[in-house]
PDB file of C-alpha atoms and ligand atoms in Angstrom:
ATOM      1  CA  UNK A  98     148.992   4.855 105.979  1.00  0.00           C
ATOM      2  CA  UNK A  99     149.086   0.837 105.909  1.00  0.00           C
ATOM      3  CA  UNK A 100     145.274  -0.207 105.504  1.00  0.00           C
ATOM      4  CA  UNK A 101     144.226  -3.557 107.455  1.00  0.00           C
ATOM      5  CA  UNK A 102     140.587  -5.497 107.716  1.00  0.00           C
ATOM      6  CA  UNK A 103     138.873  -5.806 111.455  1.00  0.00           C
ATOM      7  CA  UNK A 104     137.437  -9.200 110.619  1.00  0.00           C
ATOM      8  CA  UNK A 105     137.254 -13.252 111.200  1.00  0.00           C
ATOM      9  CA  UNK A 106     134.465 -12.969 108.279  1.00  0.00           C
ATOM     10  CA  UNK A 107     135.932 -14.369 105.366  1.00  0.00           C
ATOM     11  CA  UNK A 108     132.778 -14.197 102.916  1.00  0.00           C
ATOM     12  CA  UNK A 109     133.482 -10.401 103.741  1.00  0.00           C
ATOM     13  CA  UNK A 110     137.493 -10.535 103.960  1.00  0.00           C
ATOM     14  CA  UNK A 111     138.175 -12.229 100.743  1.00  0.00           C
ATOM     15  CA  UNK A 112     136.654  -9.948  98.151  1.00  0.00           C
ATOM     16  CA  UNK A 113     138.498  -6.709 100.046  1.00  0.00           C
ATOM     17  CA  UNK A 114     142.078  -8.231 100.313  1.00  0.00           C
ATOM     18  CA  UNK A 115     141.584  -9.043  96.519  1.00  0.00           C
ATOM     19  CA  UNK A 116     141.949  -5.295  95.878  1.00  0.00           C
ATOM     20  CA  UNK A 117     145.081  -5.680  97.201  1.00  0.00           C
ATOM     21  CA  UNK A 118     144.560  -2.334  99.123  1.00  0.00           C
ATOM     22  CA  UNK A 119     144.616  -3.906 102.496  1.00  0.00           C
ATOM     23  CA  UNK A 120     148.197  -5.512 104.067  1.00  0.00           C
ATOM     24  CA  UNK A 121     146.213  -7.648 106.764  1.00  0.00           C
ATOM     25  CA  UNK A 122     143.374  -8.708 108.748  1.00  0.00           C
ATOM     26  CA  UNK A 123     143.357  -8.182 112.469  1.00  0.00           C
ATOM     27  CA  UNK A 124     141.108 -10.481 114.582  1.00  0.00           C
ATOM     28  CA  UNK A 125     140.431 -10.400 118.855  1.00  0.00           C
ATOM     29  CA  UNK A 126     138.115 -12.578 120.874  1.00  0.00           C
ATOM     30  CA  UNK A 127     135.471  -9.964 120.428  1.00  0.00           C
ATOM     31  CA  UNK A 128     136.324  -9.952 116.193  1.00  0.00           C
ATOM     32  CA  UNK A 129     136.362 -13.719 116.186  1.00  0.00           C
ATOM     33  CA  UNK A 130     132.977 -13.713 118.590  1.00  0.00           C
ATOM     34  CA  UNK A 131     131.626 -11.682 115.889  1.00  0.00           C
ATOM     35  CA  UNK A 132     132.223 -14.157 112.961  1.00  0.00           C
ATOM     36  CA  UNK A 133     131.106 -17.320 114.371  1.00  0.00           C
ATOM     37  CA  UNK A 134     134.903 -18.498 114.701  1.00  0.00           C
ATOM     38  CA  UNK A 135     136.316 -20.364 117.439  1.00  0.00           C
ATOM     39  CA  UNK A 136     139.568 -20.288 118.744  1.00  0.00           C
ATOM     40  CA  UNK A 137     140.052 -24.314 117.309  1.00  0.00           C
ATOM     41  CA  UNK A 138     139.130 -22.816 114.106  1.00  0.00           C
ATOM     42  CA  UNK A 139     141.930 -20.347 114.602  1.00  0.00           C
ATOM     43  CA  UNK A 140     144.823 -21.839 112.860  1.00  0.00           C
ATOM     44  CA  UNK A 141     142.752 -23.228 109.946  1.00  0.00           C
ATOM     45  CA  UNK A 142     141.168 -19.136 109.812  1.00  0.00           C
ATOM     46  CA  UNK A 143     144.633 -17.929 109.635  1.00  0.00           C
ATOM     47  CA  UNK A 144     145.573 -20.212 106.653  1.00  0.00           C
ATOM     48  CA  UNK A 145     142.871 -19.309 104.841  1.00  0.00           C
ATOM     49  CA  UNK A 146     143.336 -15.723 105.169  1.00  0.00           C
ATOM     50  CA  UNK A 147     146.574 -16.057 104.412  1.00  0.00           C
ATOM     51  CA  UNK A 148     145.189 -17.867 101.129  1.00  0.00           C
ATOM     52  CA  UNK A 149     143.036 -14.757 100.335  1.00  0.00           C
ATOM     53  CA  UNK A 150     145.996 -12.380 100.182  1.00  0.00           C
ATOM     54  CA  UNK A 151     146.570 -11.817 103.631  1.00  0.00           C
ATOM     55  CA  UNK A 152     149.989 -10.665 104.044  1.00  0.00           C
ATOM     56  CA  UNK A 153     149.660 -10.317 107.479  1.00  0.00           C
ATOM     57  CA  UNK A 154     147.538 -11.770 110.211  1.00  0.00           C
ATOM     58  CA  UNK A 155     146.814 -10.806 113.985  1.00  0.00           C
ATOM     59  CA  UNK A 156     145.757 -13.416 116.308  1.00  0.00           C
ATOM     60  CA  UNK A 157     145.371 -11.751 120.304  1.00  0.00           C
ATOM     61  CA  UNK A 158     146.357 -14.675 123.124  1.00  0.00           C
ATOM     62  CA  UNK A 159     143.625 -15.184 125.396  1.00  0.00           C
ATOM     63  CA  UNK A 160     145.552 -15.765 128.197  1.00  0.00           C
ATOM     64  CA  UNK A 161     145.675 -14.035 131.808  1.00  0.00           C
ATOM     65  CA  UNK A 162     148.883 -14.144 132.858  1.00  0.00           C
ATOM     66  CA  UNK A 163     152.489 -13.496 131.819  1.00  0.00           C
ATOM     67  CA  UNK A 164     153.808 -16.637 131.846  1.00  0.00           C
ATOM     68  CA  UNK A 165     150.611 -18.247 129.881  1.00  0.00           C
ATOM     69  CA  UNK A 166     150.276 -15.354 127.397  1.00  0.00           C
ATOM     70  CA  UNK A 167     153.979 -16.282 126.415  1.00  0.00           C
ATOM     71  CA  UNK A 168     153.612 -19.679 125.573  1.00  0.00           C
ATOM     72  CA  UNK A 169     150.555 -19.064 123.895  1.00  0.00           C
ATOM     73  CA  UNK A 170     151.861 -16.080 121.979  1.00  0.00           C
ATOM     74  CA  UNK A 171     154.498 -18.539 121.049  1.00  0.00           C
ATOM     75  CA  UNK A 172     152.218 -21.028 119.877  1.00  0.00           C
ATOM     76  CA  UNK A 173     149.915 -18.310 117.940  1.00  0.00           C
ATOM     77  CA  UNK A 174     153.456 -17.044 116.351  1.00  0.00           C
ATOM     78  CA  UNK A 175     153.759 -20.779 114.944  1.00  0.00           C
ATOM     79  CA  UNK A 176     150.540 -20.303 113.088  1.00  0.00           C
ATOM     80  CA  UNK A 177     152.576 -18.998 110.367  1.00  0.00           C
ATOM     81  CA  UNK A 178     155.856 -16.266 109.867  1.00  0.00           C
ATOM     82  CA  UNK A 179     152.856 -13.635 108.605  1.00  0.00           C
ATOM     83  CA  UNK A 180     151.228 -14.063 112.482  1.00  0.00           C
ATOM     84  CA  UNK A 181     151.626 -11.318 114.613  1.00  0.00           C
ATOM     85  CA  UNK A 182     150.629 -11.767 118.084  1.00  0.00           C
ATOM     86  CA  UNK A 183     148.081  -9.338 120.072  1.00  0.00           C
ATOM     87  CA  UNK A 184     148.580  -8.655 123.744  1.00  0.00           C
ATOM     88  CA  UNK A 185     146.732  -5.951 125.726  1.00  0.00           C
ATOM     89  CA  UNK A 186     148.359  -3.265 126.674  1.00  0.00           C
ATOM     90  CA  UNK A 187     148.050  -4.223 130.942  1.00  0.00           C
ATOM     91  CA  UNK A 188     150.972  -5.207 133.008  1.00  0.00           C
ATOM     92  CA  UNK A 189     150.429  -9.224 132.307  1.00  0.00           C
ATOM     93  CA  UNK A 190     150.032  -8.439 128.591  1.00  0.00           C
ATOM     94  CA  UNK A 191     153.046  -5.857 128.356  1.00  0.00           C
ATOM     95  CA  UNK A 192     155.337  -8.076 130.318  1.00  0.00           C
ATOM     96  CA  UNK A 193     154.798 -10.889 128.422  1.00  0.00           C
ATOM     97  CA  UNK A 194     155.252  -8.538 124.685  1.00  0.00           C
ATOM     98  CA  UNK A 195     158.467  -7.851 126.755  1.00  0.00           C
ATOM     99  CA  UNK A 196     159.658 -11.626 126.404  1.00  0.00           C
ATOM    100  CA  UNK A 197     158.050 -12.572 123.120  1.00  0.00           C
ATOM    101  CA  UNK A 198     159.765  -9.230 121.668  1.00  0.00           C
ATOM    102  CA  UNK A 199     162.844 -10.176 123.180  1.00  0.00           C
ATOM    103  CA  UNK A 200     162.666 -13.464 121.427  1.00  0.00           C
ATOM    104  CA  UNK A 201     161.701 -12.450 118.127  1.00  0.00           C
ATOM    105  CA  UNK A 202     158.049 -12.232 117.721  1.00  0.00           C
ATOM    106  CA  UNK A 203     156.100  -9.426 116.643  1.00  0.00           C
ATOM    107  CA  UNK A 204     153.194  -8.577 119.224  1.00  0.00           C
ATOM    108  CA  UNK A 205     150.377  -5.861 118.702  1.00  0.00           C
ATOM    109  CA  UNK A 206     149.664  -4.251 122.233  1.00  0.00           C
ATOM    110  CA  UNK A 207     146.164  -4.074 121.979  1.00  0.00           C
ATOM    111  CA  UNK A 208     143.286  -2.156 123.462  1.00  0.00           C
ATOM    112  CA  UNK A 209     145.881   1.235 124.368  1.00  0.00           C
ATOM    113  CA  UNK A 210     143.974   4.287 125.570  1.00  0.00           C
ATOM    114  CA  UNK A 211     146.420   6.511 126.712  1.00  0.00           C
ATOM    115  CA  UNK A 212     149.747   8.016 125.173  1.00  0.00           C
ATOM    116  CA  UNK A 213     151.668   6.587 128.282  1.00  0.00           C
ATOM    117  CA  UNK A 214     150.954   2.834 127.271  1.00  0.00           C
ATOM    118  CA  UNK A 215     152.341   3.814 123.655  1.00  0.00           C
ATOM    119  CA  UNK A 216     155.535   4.467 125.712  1.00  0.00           C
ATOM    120  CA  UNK A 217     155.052   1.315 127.893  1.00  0.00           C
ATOM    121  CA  UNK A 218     154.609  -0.679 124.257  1.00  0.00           C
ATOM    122  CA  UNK A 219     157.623   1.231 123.058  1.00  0.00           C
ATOM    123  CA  UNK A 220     159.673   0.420 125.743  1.00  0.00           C
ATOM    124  CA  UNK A 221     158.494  -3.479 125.909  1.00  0.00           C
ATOM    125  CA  UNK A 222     159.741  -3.969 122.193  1.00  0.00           C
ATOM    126  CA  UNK A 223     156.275  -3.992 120.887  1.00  0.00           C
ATOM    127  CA  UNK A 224     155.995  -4.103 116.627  1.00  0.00           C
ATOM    128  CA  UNK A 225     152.798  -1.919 117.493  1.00  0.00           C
ATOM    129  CA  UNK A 226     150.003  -0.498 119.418  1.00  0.00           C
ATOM    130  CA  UNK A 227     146.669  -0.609 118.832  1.00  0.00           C
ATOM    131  CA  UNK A 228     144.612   2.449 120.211  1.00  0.00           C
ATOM    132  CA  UNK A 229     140.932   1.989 120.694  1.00  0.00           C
ATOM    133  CA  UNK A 230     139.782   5.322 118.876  1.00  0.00           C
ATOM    134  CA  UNK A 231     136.155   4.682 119.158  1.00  0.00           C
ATOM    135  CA  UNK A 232     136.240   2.984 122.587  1.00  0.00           C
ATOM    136  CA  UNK A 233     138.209   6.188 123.478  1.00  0.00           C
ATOM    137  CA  UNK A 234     135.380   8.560 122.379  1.00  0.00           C
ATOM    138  CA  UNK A 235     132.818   6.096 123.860  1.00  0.00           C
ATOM    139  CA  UNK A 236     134.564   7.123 127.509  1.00  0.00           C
ATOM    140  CA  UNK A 237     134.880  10.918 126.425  1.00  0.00           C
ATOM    141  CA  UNK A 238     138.560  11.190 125.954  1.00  0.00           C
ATOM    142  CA  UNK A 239     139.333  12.740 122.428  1.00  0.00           C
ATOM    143  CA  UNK A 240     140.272   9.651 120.677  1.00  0.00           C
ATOM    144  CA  UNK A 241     141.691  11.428 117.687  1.00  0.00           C
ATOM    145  CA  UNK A 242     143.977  13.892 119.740  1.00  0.00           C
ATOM    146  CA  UNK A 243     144.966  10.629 121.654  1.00  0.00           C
ATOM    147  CA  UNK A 244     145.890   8.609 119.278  1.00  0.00           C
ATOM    148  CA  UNK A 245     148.168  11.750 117.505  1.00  0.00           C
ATOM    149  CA  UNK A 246     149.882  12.370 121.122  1.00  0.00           C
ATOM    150  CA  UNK A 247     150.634   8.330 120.970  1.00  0.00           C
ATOM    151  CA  UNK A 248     152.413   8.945 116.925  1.00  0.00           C
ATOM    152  CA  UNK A 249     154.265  11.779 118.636  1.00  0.00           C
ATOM    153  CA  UNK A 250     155.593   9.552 121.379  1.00  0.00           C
ATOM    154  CA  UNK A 251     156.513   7.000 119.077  1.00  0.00           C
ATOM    155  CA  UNK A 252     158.107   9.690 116.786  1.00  0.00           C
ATOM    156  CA  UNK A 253     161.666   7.486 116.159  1.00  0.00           C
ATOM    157  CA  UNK A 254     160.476   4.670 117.843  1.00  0.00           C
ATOM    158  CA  UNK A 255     160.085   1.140 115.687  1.00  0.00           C
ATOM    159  CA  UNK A 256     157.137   0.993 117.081  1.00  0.00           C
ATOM    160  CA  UNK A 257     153.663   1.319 114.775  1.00  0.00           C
ATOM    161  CA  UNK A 258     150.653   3.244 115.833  1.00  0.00           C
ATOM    162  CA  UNK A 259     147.758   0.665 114.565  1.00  0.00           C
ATOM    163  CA  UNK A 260     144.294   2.383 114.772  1.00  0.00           C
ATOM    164  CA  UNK A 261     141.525   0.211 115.628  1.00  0.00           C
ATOM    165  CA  UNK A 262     137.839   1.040 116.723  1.00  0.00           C
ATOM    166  CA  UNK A 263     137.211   3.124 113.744  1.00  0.00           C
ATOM    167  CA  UNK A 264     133.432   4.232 113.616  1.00  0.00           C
ATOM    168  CA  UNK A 265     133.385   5.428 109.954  1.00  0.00           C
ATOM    169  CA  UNK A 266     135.513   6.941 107.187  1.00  0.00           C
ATOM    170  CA  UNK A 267     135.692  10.226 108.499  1.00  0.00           C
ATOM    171  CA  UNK A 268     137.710   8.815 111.136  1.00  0.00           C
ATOM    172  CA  UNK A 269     140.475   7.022 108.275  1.00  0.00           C
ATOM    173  CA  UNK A 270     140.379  11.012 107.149  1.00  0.00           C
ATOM    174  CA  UNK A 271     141.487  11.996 110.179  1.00  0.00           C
ATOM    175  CA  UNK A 272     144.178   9.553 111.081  1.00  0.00           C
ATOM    176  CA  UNK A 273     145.226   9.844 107.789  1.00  0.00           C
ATOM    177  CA  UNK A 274     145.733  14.064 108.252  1.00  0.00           C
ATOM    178  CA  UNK A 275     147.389  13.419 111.346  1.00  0.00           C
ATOM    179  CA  UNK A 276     150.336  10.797 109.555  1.00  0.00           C
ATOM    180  CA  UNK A 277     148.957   7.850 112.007  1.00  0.00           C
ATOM    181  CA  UNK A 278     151.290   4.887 110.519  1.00  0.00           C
ATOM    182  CA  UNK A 279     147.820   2.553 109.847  1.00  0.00           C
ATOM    183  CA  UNK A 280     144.441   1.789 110.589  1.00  0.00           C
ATOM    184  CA  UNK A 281     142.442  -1.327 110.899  1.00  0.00           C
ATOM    185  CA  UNK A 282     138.412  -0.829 110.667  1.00  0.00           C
ATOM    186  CA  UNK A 283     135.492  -3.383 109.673  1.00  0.00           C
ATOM    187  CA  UNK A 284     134.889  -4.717 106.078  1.00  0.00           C
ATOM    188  CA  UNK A 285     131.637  -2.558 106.241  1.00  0.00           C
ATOM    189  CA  UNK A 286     134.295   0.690 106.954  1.00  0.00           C
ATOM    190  CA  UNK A 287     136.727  -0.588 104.370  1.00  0.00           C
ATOM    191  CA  UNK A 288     133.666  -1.037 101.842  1.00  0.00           C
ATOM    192  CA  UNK A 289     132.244   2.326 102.085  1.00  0.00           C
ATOM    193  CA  UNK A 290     135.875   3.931 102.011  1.00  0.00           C
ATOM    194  CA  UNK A 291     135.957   2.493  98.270  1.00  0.00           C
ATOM    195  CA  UNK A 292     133.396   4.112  97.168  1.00  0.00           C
ATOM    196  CA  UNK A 293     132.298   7.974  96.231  1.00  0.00           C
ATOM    197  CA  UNK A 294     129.253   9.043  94.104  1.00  0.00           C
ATOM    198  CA  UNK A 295     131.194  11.621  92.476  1.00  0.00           C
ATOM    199  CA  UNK A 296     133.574   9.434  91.303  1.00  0.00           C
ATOM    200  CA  UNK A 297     130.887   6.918  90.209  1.00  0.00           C
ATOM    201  CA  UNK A 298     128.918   9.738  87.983  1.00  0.00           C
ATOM    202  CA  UNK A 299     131.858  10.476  86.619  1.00  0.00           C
ATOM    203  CA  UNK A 300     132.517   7.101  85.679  1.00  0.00           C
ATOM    204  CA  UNK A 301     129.115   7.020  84.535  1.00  0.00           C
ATOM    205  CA  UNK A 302     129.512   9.995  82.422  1.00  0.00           C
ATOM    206  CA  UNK A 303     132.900   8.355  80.831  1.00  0.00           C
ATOM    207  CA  UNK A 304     130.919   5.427  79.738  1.00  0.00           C
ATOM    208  CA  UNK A 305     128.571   7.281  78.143  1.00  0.00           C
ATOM    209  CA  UNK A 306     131.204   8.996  76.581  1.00  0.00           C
ATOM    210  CA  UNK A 307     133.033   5.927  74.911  1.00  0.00           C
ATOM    211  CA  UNK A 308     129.808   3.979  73.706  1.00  0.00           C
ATOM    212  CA  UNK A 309     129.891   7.767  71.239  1.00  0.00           C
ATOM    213  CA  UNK A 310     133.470   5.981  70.657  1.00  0.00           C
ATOM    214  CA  UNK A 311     132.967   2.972  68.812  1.00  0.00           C
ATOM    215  CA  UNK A 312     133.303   2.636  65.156  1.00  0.00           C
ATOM    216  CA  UNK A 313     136.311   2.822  62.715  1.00  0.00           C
ATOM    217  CA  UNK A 314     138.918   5.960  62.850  1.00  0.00           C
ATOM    218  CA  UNK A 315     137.591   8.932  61.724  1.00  0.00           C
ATOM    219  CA  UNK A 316     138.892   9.891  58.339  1.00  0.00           C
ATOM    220  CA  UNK A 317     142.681  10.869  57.802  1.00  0.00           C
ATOM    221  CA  UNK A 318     142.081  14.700  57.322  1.00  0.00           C
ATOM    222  CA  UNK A 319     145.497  14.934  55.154  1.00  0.00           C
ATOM    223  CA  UNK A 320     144.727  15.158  51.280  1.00  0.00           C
TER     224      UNK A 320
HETATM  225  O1  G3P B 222     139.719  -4.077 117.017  1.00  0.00           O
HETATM  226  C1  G3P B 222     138.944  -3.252 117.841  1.00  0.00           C
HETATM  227  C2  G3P B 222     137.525  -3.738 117.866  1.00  0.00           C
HETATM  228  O2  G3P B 222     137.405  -5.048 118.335  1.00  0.00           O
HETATM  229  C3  G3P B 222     136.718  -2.833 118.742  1.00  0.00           C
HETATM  230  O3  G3P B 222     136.039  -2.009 117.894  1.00  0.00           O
HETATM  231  O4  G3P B 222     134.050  -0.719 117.157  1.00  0.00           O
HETATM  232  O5  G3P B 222     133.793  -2.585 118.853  1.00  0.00           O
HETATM  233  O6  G3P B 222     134.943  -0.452 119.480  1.00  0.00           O
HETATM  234  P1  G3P B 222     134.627  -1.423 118.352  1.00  0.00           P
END
């Protein structure tokens, strides 16, 4: 399952994508909103993502209609070959991931709730969908049994099931059971997901055990 940052923060970005655990960052208006990051800053964010180990980068048009959401996925595309667009997954946004895909470019349909927009994404060419798991919950539909009937629909399909909305990292657990093809969750998500107290005290417990370590060989026991 292909790991990816839900972020425009890049005080938080930087230090996770130097793992080299994560293959992206994926940004919105509400992401950007978030960080402080206008959509002028855009191009120069995307560079210096890209800069941090980014190896791929999702910038979502903020256009309304079909015809405007292609030329500006076209211009977001330019940002860079590692730029995927975002497009949501209503009839403006999947037309225009119709064209763009047609042409080329990669789009994420973003903001999917239902396993019948994974086959309208499908259908439109799209590189990926992006289900809202938590936003699913939120409005009481099982996000997690959504987002598995969505992989099943796209079983054969090129297109990618991108998680996004992810509350905690019980939820990567899940997805992860269920063979969902990646996730994308928030640096605090991605930071906690690194870490386990168990793991720690056993570290802990090595340490101890090779400061008993130092010194010269022990003494060859041959006569
Ligand atoms: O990428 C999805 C994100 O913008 C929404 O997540 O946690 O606000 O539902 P959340």
């Amino acid at each position: 399952m292909r790991l990816y940052l839900d972020s425009a923060d890049l005080a938080a970005v930087a230090p996770l994508l130097e793992t080299g655990l994560f293959s992206g960052v994926t940004t919105n208006p509400l992401i950007l909103q978030r960080a402080g990051v206008r959509l002028a800053d855009v191009p120069r964010l995307v560079a210096a993502l890209t800069s941090a180990g980014a190896r791929s980068v999702f910038v979502q048009a903020v256009s309304r209609d079909a015809d405007a959401m292609v030329d500006e996925g076209r211009r977001i595309a330019g940002l860079g070959e590692q730029v995927v667009v975002k497009l949501p997954a209503n009839r403006p946004g999947l037309t225009a991931t119709v064209r763009l895909a047609r042409d080329g470019y990669p789009v994420l349909v973003t903001a999917v709730y239902h396993a019948r927009q994974a086959v309208l994404a499908a259908e439109a060419g799209a590189w990926g969908i992006a289900p809202y798991v938590g936003r699913m919950d939120d409005a009481g539909r099982d996000g997690l049994a959504q987002v598995g009937e969505m992989q099943e629909v796209l079983a054969g399909s090129r297109t990618l099931v991108l998680a996004a909305s992810i509350r905690g990292i019980d939820v990567v657990h899940q997805l992860a059971l269920r063979g969902i093809d990646a996730v994308t969750m928030s640096t605090a998500v991605a930071e906690a997901l690194l870490v386990d107290r168990l793991t720690d005290r056993a570290v802990e417990e090595f340490d101890a055990a090779a400061r008993t370590l130092a010194g010269p060989a022990s003494g060859d026991d041959s006569d």
